[in-house]
Amino acid sequence: CFLLSTYFIYIMFFLLVLFYFDIDFSFFYLIIIVFFFFFKQKTAYEMLRSLVGSEMCIRDRTMEEKVAPHLSEPLNNLLEPLTTAFKIIMEAFDEALEKAKPNYKSDEKRLYLVKHHSWTWKIWDAQRSVDGLYDLLWVLDKVFAGISPWSIIGRCNRRLRKHLRNALYTFETKLEEAGGVEHWDAVHAEVKALLHEDCRTGVATLLARIPYEAVKPMWTSLVVTNCKKLVEPLGAAIPEAVKTFVDVNELLEDVLYDILMATCRAAAEPIVAKVDI
């Protein structure tokens, strides 16, 4: 609301200047276009950061007192299957390279390993570990009505496969840049270290993303929808020529969903510290 109100004040200021000095409205439209092309993006992002930062102290206190005690157990329950799944992905990477080495032959697009060795039985093992989240997510549905456990699990599984494909592509690219198969072991160790960090990041991301997806339907229904009603007058006050460059509802959604994601990340931080892959 602060962000949108500021835009509204800018527009009202321009209108007052035009009426006072009796300036043609075509000049007003030109000023607005220049403002939104060259100033709007920088201002919007700076104000979004300020807005999100201004609620940090309130959010942190609320997280510590009201949210963390209730989320710690569910997030800890999420940690084990996710960590297990990403450990299996690292094993799948080693297995893929072991099978590929005898008959390895790269192509120009560096996709030989991705095409021929990105699917192994290890992938199914990793996905079965993630499937174990279903019962926990179904329990969360009783609190946050409207979540889709299989949709969330599908997102997790796609991320697992993406990590493996990215690692195989990176390995093949670095191997060819290094000079060929004689550097196999050295490149393997280098990319394995990168994959390790990617997997830790993947666990941290999903630990925040899963509660985000669980809460999002209720957040949309109770918060976003009602806030949109509050800013309808601001949207109606924006001239038609300017509406091409700014969407009040889109700006509001960005702010509110960013706050929700930041809150989920903050809730997951103590659990992320325990990640061990």
mmCIF file of C-alpha atoms in Angstrom:
data_model
loop_
_atom_site.group_PDB
_atom_site.id
_atom_site.type_symbol
_atom_site.label_atom_id
_atom_site.label_comp_id
_atom_site.label_asym_id
_atom_site.label_seq_id
_atom_site.Cartn_x
_atom_site.Cartn_y
_atom_site.Cartn_z
ATOM 1 C CA CYS A 1 0.000 0.000 0.000
ATOM 2 C CA PHE A 2 2.938 2.324 0.752
ATOM 3 C CA LEU A 3 4.399 1.655 -2.701
ATOM 4 C CA LEU A 4 1.119 2.230 -4.505
ATOM 5 C CA SER A 5 0.294 5.331 -2.467
ATOM 6 C CA THR A 6 3.640 6.851 -3.435
ATOM 7 C CA TYR A 7 2.900 6.329 -7.132
ATOM 8 C CA PHE A 8 -0.503 7.921 -6.579
ATOM 9 C CA ILE A 9 1.100 10.967 -4.938
ATOM 10 C CA TYR A 10 3.498 11.360 -7.875
ATOM 11 C CA ILE A 11 0.600 11.317 -10.330
ATOM 12 C CA MET A 12 -1.461 13.799 -8.300
ATOM 13 C CA PHE A 13 1.559 16.128 -8.114
ATOM 14 C CA PHE A 14 1.913 16.092 -11.909
ATOM 15 C CA LEU A 15 -1.797 16.832 -12.311
ATOM 16 C CA LEU A 16 -1.657 19.779 -9.918
ATOM 17 C CA VAL A 17 1.297 21.257 -11.814
ATOM 18 C CA LEU A 18 -0.566 20.894 -15.102
ATOM 19 C CA PHE A 19 -3.714 22.595 -13.807
ATOM 20 C CA TYR A 20 -1.798 25.392 -12.119
ATOM 21 C CA PHE A 21 0.314 26.265 -15.151
ATOM 22 C CA ASP A 22 -2.374 25.300 -17.704
ATOM 23 C CA ILE A 23 -0.075 22.838 -19.498
ATOM 24 C CA ASP A 24 -1.340 20.637 -22.336
ATOM 25 C CA PHE A 25 -2.175 17.091 -21.187
ATOM 26 C CA SER A 26 -0.049 15.587 -23.960
ATOM 27 C CA PHE A 27 2.934 16.885 -22.002
ATOM 28 C CA PHE A 28 1.576 15.105 -18.896
ATOM 29 C CA TYR A 29 1.487 11.774 -20.727
ATOM 30 C CA LEU A 30 5.038 12.324 -21.969
ATOM 31 C CA ILE A 31 6.249 12.993 -18.406
ATOM 32 C CA ILE A 32 4.481 9.877 -17.109
ATOM 33 C CA ILE A 33 5.978 7.688 -19.834
ATOM 34 C CA VAL A 34 9.482 8.979 -19.146
ATOM 35 C CA PHE A 35 8.939 8.495 -15.396
ATOM 36 C CA PHE A 36 7.851 4.889 -15.698
ATOM 37 C CA PHE A 37 10.461 3.939 -18.291
ATOM 38 C CA PHE A 38 13.502 5.468 -16.613
ATOM 39 C CA PHE A 39 12.550 5.858 -12.970
ATOM 40 C CA LYS A 40 9.831 3.359 -12.126
ATOM 41 C CA GLN A 41 11.920 0.184 -12.140
ATOM 42 C CA LYS A 42 14.666 1.552 -9.900
ATOM 43 C CA THR A 43 12.174 3.184 -7.567
ATOM 44 C CA ALA A 44 9.930 0.124 -7.393
ATOM 45 C CA TYR A 45 12.733 -2.257 -6.524
ATOM 46 C CA GLU A 46 14.237 0.113 -3.955
ATOM 47 C CA MET A 47 10.859 0.654 -2.345
ATOM 48 C CA LEU A 48 10.062 -3.050 -2.393
ATOM 49 C CA ARG A 49 13.308 -3.731 -0.537
ATOM 50 C CA SER A 50 12.505 -0.938 1.914
ATOM 51 C CA LEU A 51 8.985 -2.223 2.374
ATOM 52 C CA VAL A 52 10.110 -5.785 2.987
ATOM 53 C CA GLY A 53 12.890 -4.500 5.233
ATOM 54 C CA SER A 54 10.501 -2.346 7.257
ATOM 55 C CA GLU A 55 8.505 -5.371 8.328
ATOM 56 C CA MET A 56 11.615 -7.400 9.178
ATOM 57 C CA CYS A 57 11.627 -6.532 12.873
ATOM 58 C CA ILE A 58 7.906 -7.274 13.198
ATOM 59 C CA ARG A 59 8.281 -10.475 11.200
ATOM 60 C CA ASP A 60 11.316 -11.700 13.143
ATOM 61 C CA ARG A 61 9.640 -11.156 16.492
ATOM 62 C CA THR A 62 6.471 -12.869 15.295
ATOM 63 C CA MET A 63 8.495 -15.735 13.835
ATOM 64 C CA GLU A 64 10.341 -16.304 17.105
ATOM 65 C CA GLU A 65 7.300 -16.080 19.361
ATOM 66 C CA LYS A 66 4.400 -17.412 17.291
ATOM 67 C CA VAL A 67 5.537 -19.323 14.211
ATOM 68 C CA ALA A 68 8.841 -21.107 14.886
ATOM 69 C CA PRO A 69 7.566 -23.230 17.816
ATOM 70 C CA HIS A 70 4.823 -24.665 15.589
ATOM 71 C CA LEU A 71 6.859 -25.052 12.379
ATOM 72 C CA SER A 72 10.015 -26.574 13.832
ATOM 73 C CA GLU A 73 8.623 -30.111 14.039
ATOM 74 C CA PRO A 74 7.054 -30.198 10.519
ATOM 75 C CA LEU A 75 10.202 -28.708 8.981
ATOM 76 C CA ASN A 76 12.393 -31.222 10.797
ATOM 77 C CA ASN A 77 10.172 -33.972 9.398
ATOM 78 C CA LEU A 78 10.686 -32.534 5.911
ATOM 79 C CA LEU A 79 14.446 -32.395 6.354
ATOM 80 C CA GLU A 80 15.200 -36.118 6.478
ATOM 81 C CA PRO A 81 13.465 -37.259 3.228
ATOM 82 C CA LEU A 82 14.780 -34.229 1.327
ATOM 83 C CA THR A 83 18.343 -34.731 2.569
ATOM 84 C CA THR A 84 18.169 -38.439 1.729
ATOM 85 C CA ALA A 85 16.897 -37.678 -1.771
ATOM 86 C CA PHE A 86 19.714 -35.247 -2.538
ATOM 87 C CA LYS A 87 22.311 -37.668 -1.152
ATOM 88 C CA ILE A 88 20.999 -40.247 -3.619
ATOM 89 C CA ILE A 89 21.328 -37.699 -6.442
ATOM 90 C CA MET A 90 25.025 -37.355 -5.594
ATOM 91 C CA GLU A 91 25.346 -41.148 -5.723
ATOM 92 C CA ALA A 92 23.500 -41.129 -9.063
ATOM 93 C CA PHE A 93 26.054 -38.640 -10.405
ATOM 94 C CA ASP A 94 28.951 -40.935 -9.455
ATOM 95 C CA GLU A 95 27.166 -43.952 -10.923
ATOM 96 C CA ALA A 96 26.393 -42.132 -14.186
ATOM 97 C CA LEU A 97 30.040 -41.138 -14.679
ATOM 98 C CA GLU A 98 31.255 -44.655 -13.881
ATOM 99 C CA LYS A 99 28.958 -46.139 -16.540
ATOM 100 C CA ALA A 100 29.724 -43.431 -19.075
ATOM 101 C CA LYS A 101 33.525 -43.479 -18.889
ATOM 102 C CA PRO A 102 34.265 -46.586 -21.045
ATOM 103 C CA ASN A 103 32.211 -45.386 -24.040
ATOM 104 C CA TYR A 104 32.275 -41.641 -23.502
ATOM 105 C CA LYS A 105 32.108 -39.416 -26.580
ATOM 106 C CA SER A 106 31.034 -35.807 -26.272
ATOM 107 C CA ASP A 107 29.056 -33.815 -28.823
ATOM 108 C CA GLU A 108 29.071 -30.136 -29.728
ATOM 109 C CA LYS A 109 26.191 -29.330 -27.378
ATOM 110 C CA ARG A 110 27.802 -31.174 -24.438
ATOM 111 C CA LEU A 111 24.657 -33.244 -23.958
ATOM 112 C CA TYR A 112 25.998 -36.783 -24.344
ATOM 113 C CA LEU A 113 25.869 -37.529 -20.611
ATOM 114 C CA VAL A 114 22.492 -35.842 -20.169
ATOM 115 C CA LYS A 115 20.956 -37.828 -23.024
ATOM 116 C CA HIS A 116 22.410 -41.227 -22.137
ATOM 117 C CA HIS A 117 23.045 -41.268 -18.383
ATOM 118 C CA SER A 118 20.676 -38.872 -16.618
ATOM 119 C CA TRP A 119 18.155 -41.615 -15.838
ATOM 120 C CA THR A 120 19.203 -44.357 -13.441
ATOM 121 C CA TRP A 121 17.503 -46.458 -10.781
ATOM 122 C CA LYS A 122 18.957 -44.029 -8.271
ATOM 123 C CA ILE A 123 16.549 -41.388 -9.567
ATOM 124 C CA TRP A 124 13.619 -43.604 -8.633
ATOM 125 C CA ASP A 125 15.111 -44.160 -5.182
ATOM 126 C CA ALA A 126 15.432 -40.390 -4.691
ATOM 127 C CA GLN A 127 11.865 -39.813 -5.835
ATOM 128 C CA ARG A 128 10.561 -42.531 -3.523
ATOM 129 C CA SER A 129 12.225 -40.711 -0.640
ATOM 130 C CA VAL A 130 10.410 -37.504 -1.617
ATOM 131 C CA ASP A 131 7.136 -39.422 -2.006
ATOM 132 C CA GLY A 132 7.375 -39.996 1.734
ATOM 133 C CA LEU A 133 6.413 -36.340 2.183
ATOM 134 C CA TYR A 134 2.841 -37.097 1.118
ATOM 135 C CA ASP A 135 1.497 -38.037 4.561
ATOM 136 C CA LEU A 136 3.034 -34.952 6.170
ATOM 137 C CA LEU A 137 1.674 -32.662 3.445
ATOM 138 C CA TRP A 138 -1.752 -34.249 3.759
ATOM 139 C CA VAL A 139 -1.743 -33.419 7.484
ATOM 140 C CA LEU A 140 -0.844 -29.809 6.609
ATOM 141 C CA ASP A 141 -3.863 -29.711 4.303
ATOM 142 C CA LYS A 142 -6.096 -29.931 7.378
ATOM 143 C CA VAL A 143 -4.626 -26.625 8.543
ATOM 144 C CA PHE A 144 -3.951 -24.909 5.198
ATOM 145 C CA ALA A 145 -6.871 -26.051 3.079
ATOM 146 C CA GLY A 146 -6.310 -26.147 -0.663
ATOM 147 C CA ILE A 147 -2.726 -27.390 -0.895
ATOM 148 C CA SER A 148 -1.885 -30.091 -3.427
ATOM 149 C CA PRO A 149 0.564 -32.648 -1.953
ATOM 150 C CA TRP A 150 1.298 -34.335 -5.285
ATOM 151 C CA SER A 151 1.921 -30.982 -6.968
ATOM 152 C CA ILE A 152 4.482 -30.079 -4.287
ATOM 153 C CA ILE A 153 6.095 -33.516 -4.516
ATOM 154 C CA GLY A 154 6.238 -33.181 -8.302
ATOM 155 C CA ARG A 155 8.057 -29.865 -7.943
ATOM 156 C CA CYS A 156 10.586 -31.516 -5.595
ATOM 157 C CA ASN A 157 11.174 -34.405 -8.013
ATOM 158 C CA ARG A 158 11.715 -32.044 -10.944
ATOM 159 C CA ARG A 159 14.329 -30.199 -8.915
ATOM 160 C CA LEU A 160 16.117 -33.477 -8.137
ATOM 161 C CA ARG A 161 16.324 -34.411 -11.821
ATOM 162 C CA LYS A 162 17.413 -30.877 -12.735
ATOM 163 C CA HIS A 163 20.317 -31.013 -10.265
ATOM 164 C CA LEU A 164 21.584 -34.257 -11.778
ATOM 165 C CA ARG A 165 21.253 -33.038 -15.372
ATOM 166 C CA ASN A 166 22.992 -29.768 -14.540
ATOM 167 C CA ALA A 167 25.867 -31.641 -12.888
ATOM 168 C CA LEU A 168 26.302 -33.959 -15.885
ATOM 169 C CA TYR A 169 26.244 -31.048 -18.319
ATOM 170 C CA THR A 170 28.749 -29.107 -16.198
ATOM 171 C CA PHE A 171 31.033 -32.136 -15.988
ATOM 172 C CA GLU A 172 31.031 -32.693 -19.744
ATOM 173 C CA THR A 173 31.645 -29.003 -20.464
ATOM 174 C CA LYS A 174 34.538 -28.754 -17.997
ATOM 175 C CA LEU A 175 36.004 -32.041 -19.194
ATOM 176 C CA GLU A 176 36.150 -30.871 -22.796
ATOM 177 C CA GLU A 177 37.570 -27.510 -21.729
ATOM 178 C CA ALA A 178 40.245 -29.312 -19.701
ATOM 179 C CA GLY A 179 41.355 -31.363 -22.686
ATOM 180 C CA GLY A 180 39.537 -34.716 -22.596
ATOM 181 C CA VAL A 181 39.118 -37.969 -20.676
ATOM 182 C CA GLU A 182 42.653 -37.914 -19.229
ATOM 183 C CA HIS A 183 41.328 -35.237 -16.836
ATOM 184 C CA TRP A 184 38.280 -37.318 -15.893
ATOM 185 C CA ASP A 185 39.028 -37.841 -12.192
ATOM 186 C CA ALA A 186 40.081 -34.245 -11.523
ATOM 187 C CA VAL A 187 36.985 -32.818 -13.206
ATOM 188 C CA HIS A 188 34.846 -35.394 -11.416
ATOM 189 C CA ALA A 189 36.103 -34.192 -8.037
ATOM 190 C CA GLU A 190 35.627 -30.530 -8.993
ATOM 191 C CA VAL A 191 32.047 -30.962 -10.211
ATOM 192 C CA LYS A 192 31.197 -33.246 -7.288
ATOM 193 C CA ALA A 193 32.082 -30.378 -4.934
ATOM 194 C CA LEU A 194 29.849 -28.032 -6.935
ATOM 195 C CA LEU A 195 27.027 -30.559 -6.874
ATOM 196 C CA HIS A 196 27.400 -30.892 -3.106
ATOM 197 C CA GLU A 197 26.807 -27.162 -2.663
ATOM 198 C CA ASP A 198 23.935 -27.222 -5.149
ATOM 199 C CA CYS A 199 22.269 -30.036 -3.206
ATOM 200 C CA ARG A 200 22.576 -28.136 0.075
ATOM 201 C CA THR A 201 21.018 -25.124 -1.635
ATOM 202 C CA GLY A 202 18.315 -27.364 -3.070
ATOM 203 C CA VAL A 203 17.360 -28.678 0.368
ATOM 204 C CA ALA A 204 17.277 -25.127 1.774
ATOM 205 C CA THR A 205 15.144 -23.899 -1.127
ATOM 206 C CA LEU A 206 12.617 -26.706 -0.797
ATOM 207 C CA LEU A 207 12.415 -26.331 2.974
ATOM 208 C CA ALA A 208 11.178 -22.783 2.338
ATOM 209 C CA ARG A 209 9.217 -23.580 -0.820
ATOM 210 C CA ILE A 210 7.112 -26.371 0.666
ATOM 211 C CA PRO A 211 5.574 -24.271 3.475
ATOM 212 C CA TYR A 212 5.210 -21.420 0.950
ATOM 213 C CA GLU A 213 3.159 -23.641 -1.368
ATOM 214 C CA ALA A 214 1.169 -24.946 1.617
ATOM 215 C CA VAL A 215 0.262 -21.479 2.895
ATOM 216 C CA LYS A 216 -0.122 -19.761 -0.496
ATOM 217 C CA PRO A 217 -3.782 -20.731 -1.201
ATOM 218 C CA MET A 218 -4.929 -19.459 2.206
ATOM 219 C CA TRP A 219 -2.660 -16.391 1.877
ATOM 220 C CA THR A 220 -4.199 -15.633 -1.507
ATOM 221 C CA SER A 221 -7.728 -16.041 -0.218
ATOM 222 C CA LEU A 222 -7.433 -14.147 3.060
ATOM 223 C CA VAL A 223 -4.718 -11.560 2.372
ATOM 224 C CA VAL A 224 -4.100 -10.928 -1.332
ATOM 225 C CA THR A 225 -7.764 -10.896 -2.368
ATOM 226 C CA ASN A 226 -8.795 -8.499 0.405
ATOM 227 C CA CYS A 227 -5.799 -6.209 -0.116
ATOM 228 C CA LYS A 228 -6.709 -5.913 -3.788
ATOM 229 C CA LYS A 229 -10.057 -4.481 -2.727
ATOM 230 C CA LEU A 230 -8.257 -1.861 -0.639
ATOM 231 C CA VAL A 231 -6.193 -0.594 -3.571
ATOM 232 C CA GLU A 232 -9.020 -0.512 -6.115
ATOM 233 C CA PRO A 233 -9.379 3.289 -5.715
ATOM 234 C CA LEU A 234 -5.687 3.711 -6.499
ATOM 235 C CA GLY A 235 -6.046 1.603 -9.623
ATOM 236 C CA ALA A 236 -9.079 3.590 -10.751
ATOM 237 C CA ALA A 237 -7.184 6.881 -10.279
ATOM 238 C CA ILE A 238 -4.376 5.918 -12.669
ATOM 239 C CA PRO A 239 -4.888 7.372 -16.187
ATOM 240 C CA GLU A 240 -5.503 4.885 -18.972
ATOM 241 C CA ALA A 241 -2.275 5.862 -20.734
ATOM 242 C CA VAL A 242 -0.297 4.942 -17.634
ATOM 243 C CA LYS A 243 -2.041 1.619 -16.996
ATOM 244 C CA THR A 244 -0.006 0.214 -19.868
ATOM 245 C CA PHE A 245 3.116 0.598 -17.742
ATOM 246 C CA VAL A 246 1.859 -0.131 -14.237
ATOM 247 C CA ASP A 247 -0.552 -2.731 -12.905
ATOM 248 C CA VAL A 248 -1.647 -2.000 -9.338
ATOM 249 C CA ASN A 249 -2.711 -5.578 -8.654
ATOM 250 C CA GLU A 250 0.529 -6.994 -10.036
ATOM 251 C CA LEU A 251 2.624 -4.687 -7.848
ATOM 252 C CA LEU A 252 0.566 -5.596 -4.801
ATOM 253 C CA GLU A 253 0.859 -9.339 -5.486
ATOM 254 C CA ASP A 254 4.630 -9.038 -5.877
ATOM 255 C CA VAL A 255 4.934 -7.305 -2.499
ATOM 256 C CA LEU A 256 2.656 -9.708 -0.625
ATOM 257 C CA TYR A 257 4.080 -12.917 -2.116
ATOM 258 C CA ASP A 258 7.629 -11.660 -1.500
ATOM 259 C CA ILE A 259 6.735 -11.112 2.149
ATOM 260 C CA LEU A 260 5.310 -14.636 2.388
ATOM 261 C CA MET A 261 8.408 -16.197 0.785
ATOM 262 C CA ALA A 262 10.748 -14.164 3.007
ATOM 263 C CA THR A 263 8.811 -15.363 6.041
ATOM 264 C CA CYS A 264 9.049 -19.008 4.931
ATOM 265 C CA ARG A 265 12.802 -18.643 4.396
ATOM 266 C CA ALA A 266 13.159 -17.137 7.851
ATOM 267 C CA ALA A 267 11.188 -20.026 9.352
ATOM 268 C CA ALA A 268 13.408 -22.560 7.591
ATOM 269 C CA GLU A 269 16.749 -20.955 8.528
ATOM 270 C CA PRO A 270 17.260 -22.835 11.834
ATOM 271 C CA ILE A 271 16.512 -26.133 10.073
ATOM 272 C CA VAL A 272 18.744 -25.329 7.082
ATOM 273 C CA ALA A 273 21.681 -25.070 9.483
ATOM 274 C CA LYS A 274 21.238 -28.781 10.178
ATOM 275 C CA VAL A 275 21.540 -29.847 6.535
ATOM 276 C CA ASP A 276 24.256 -32.493 6.195
ATOM 277 C CA ILE A 277 24.802 -34.037 2.776
#
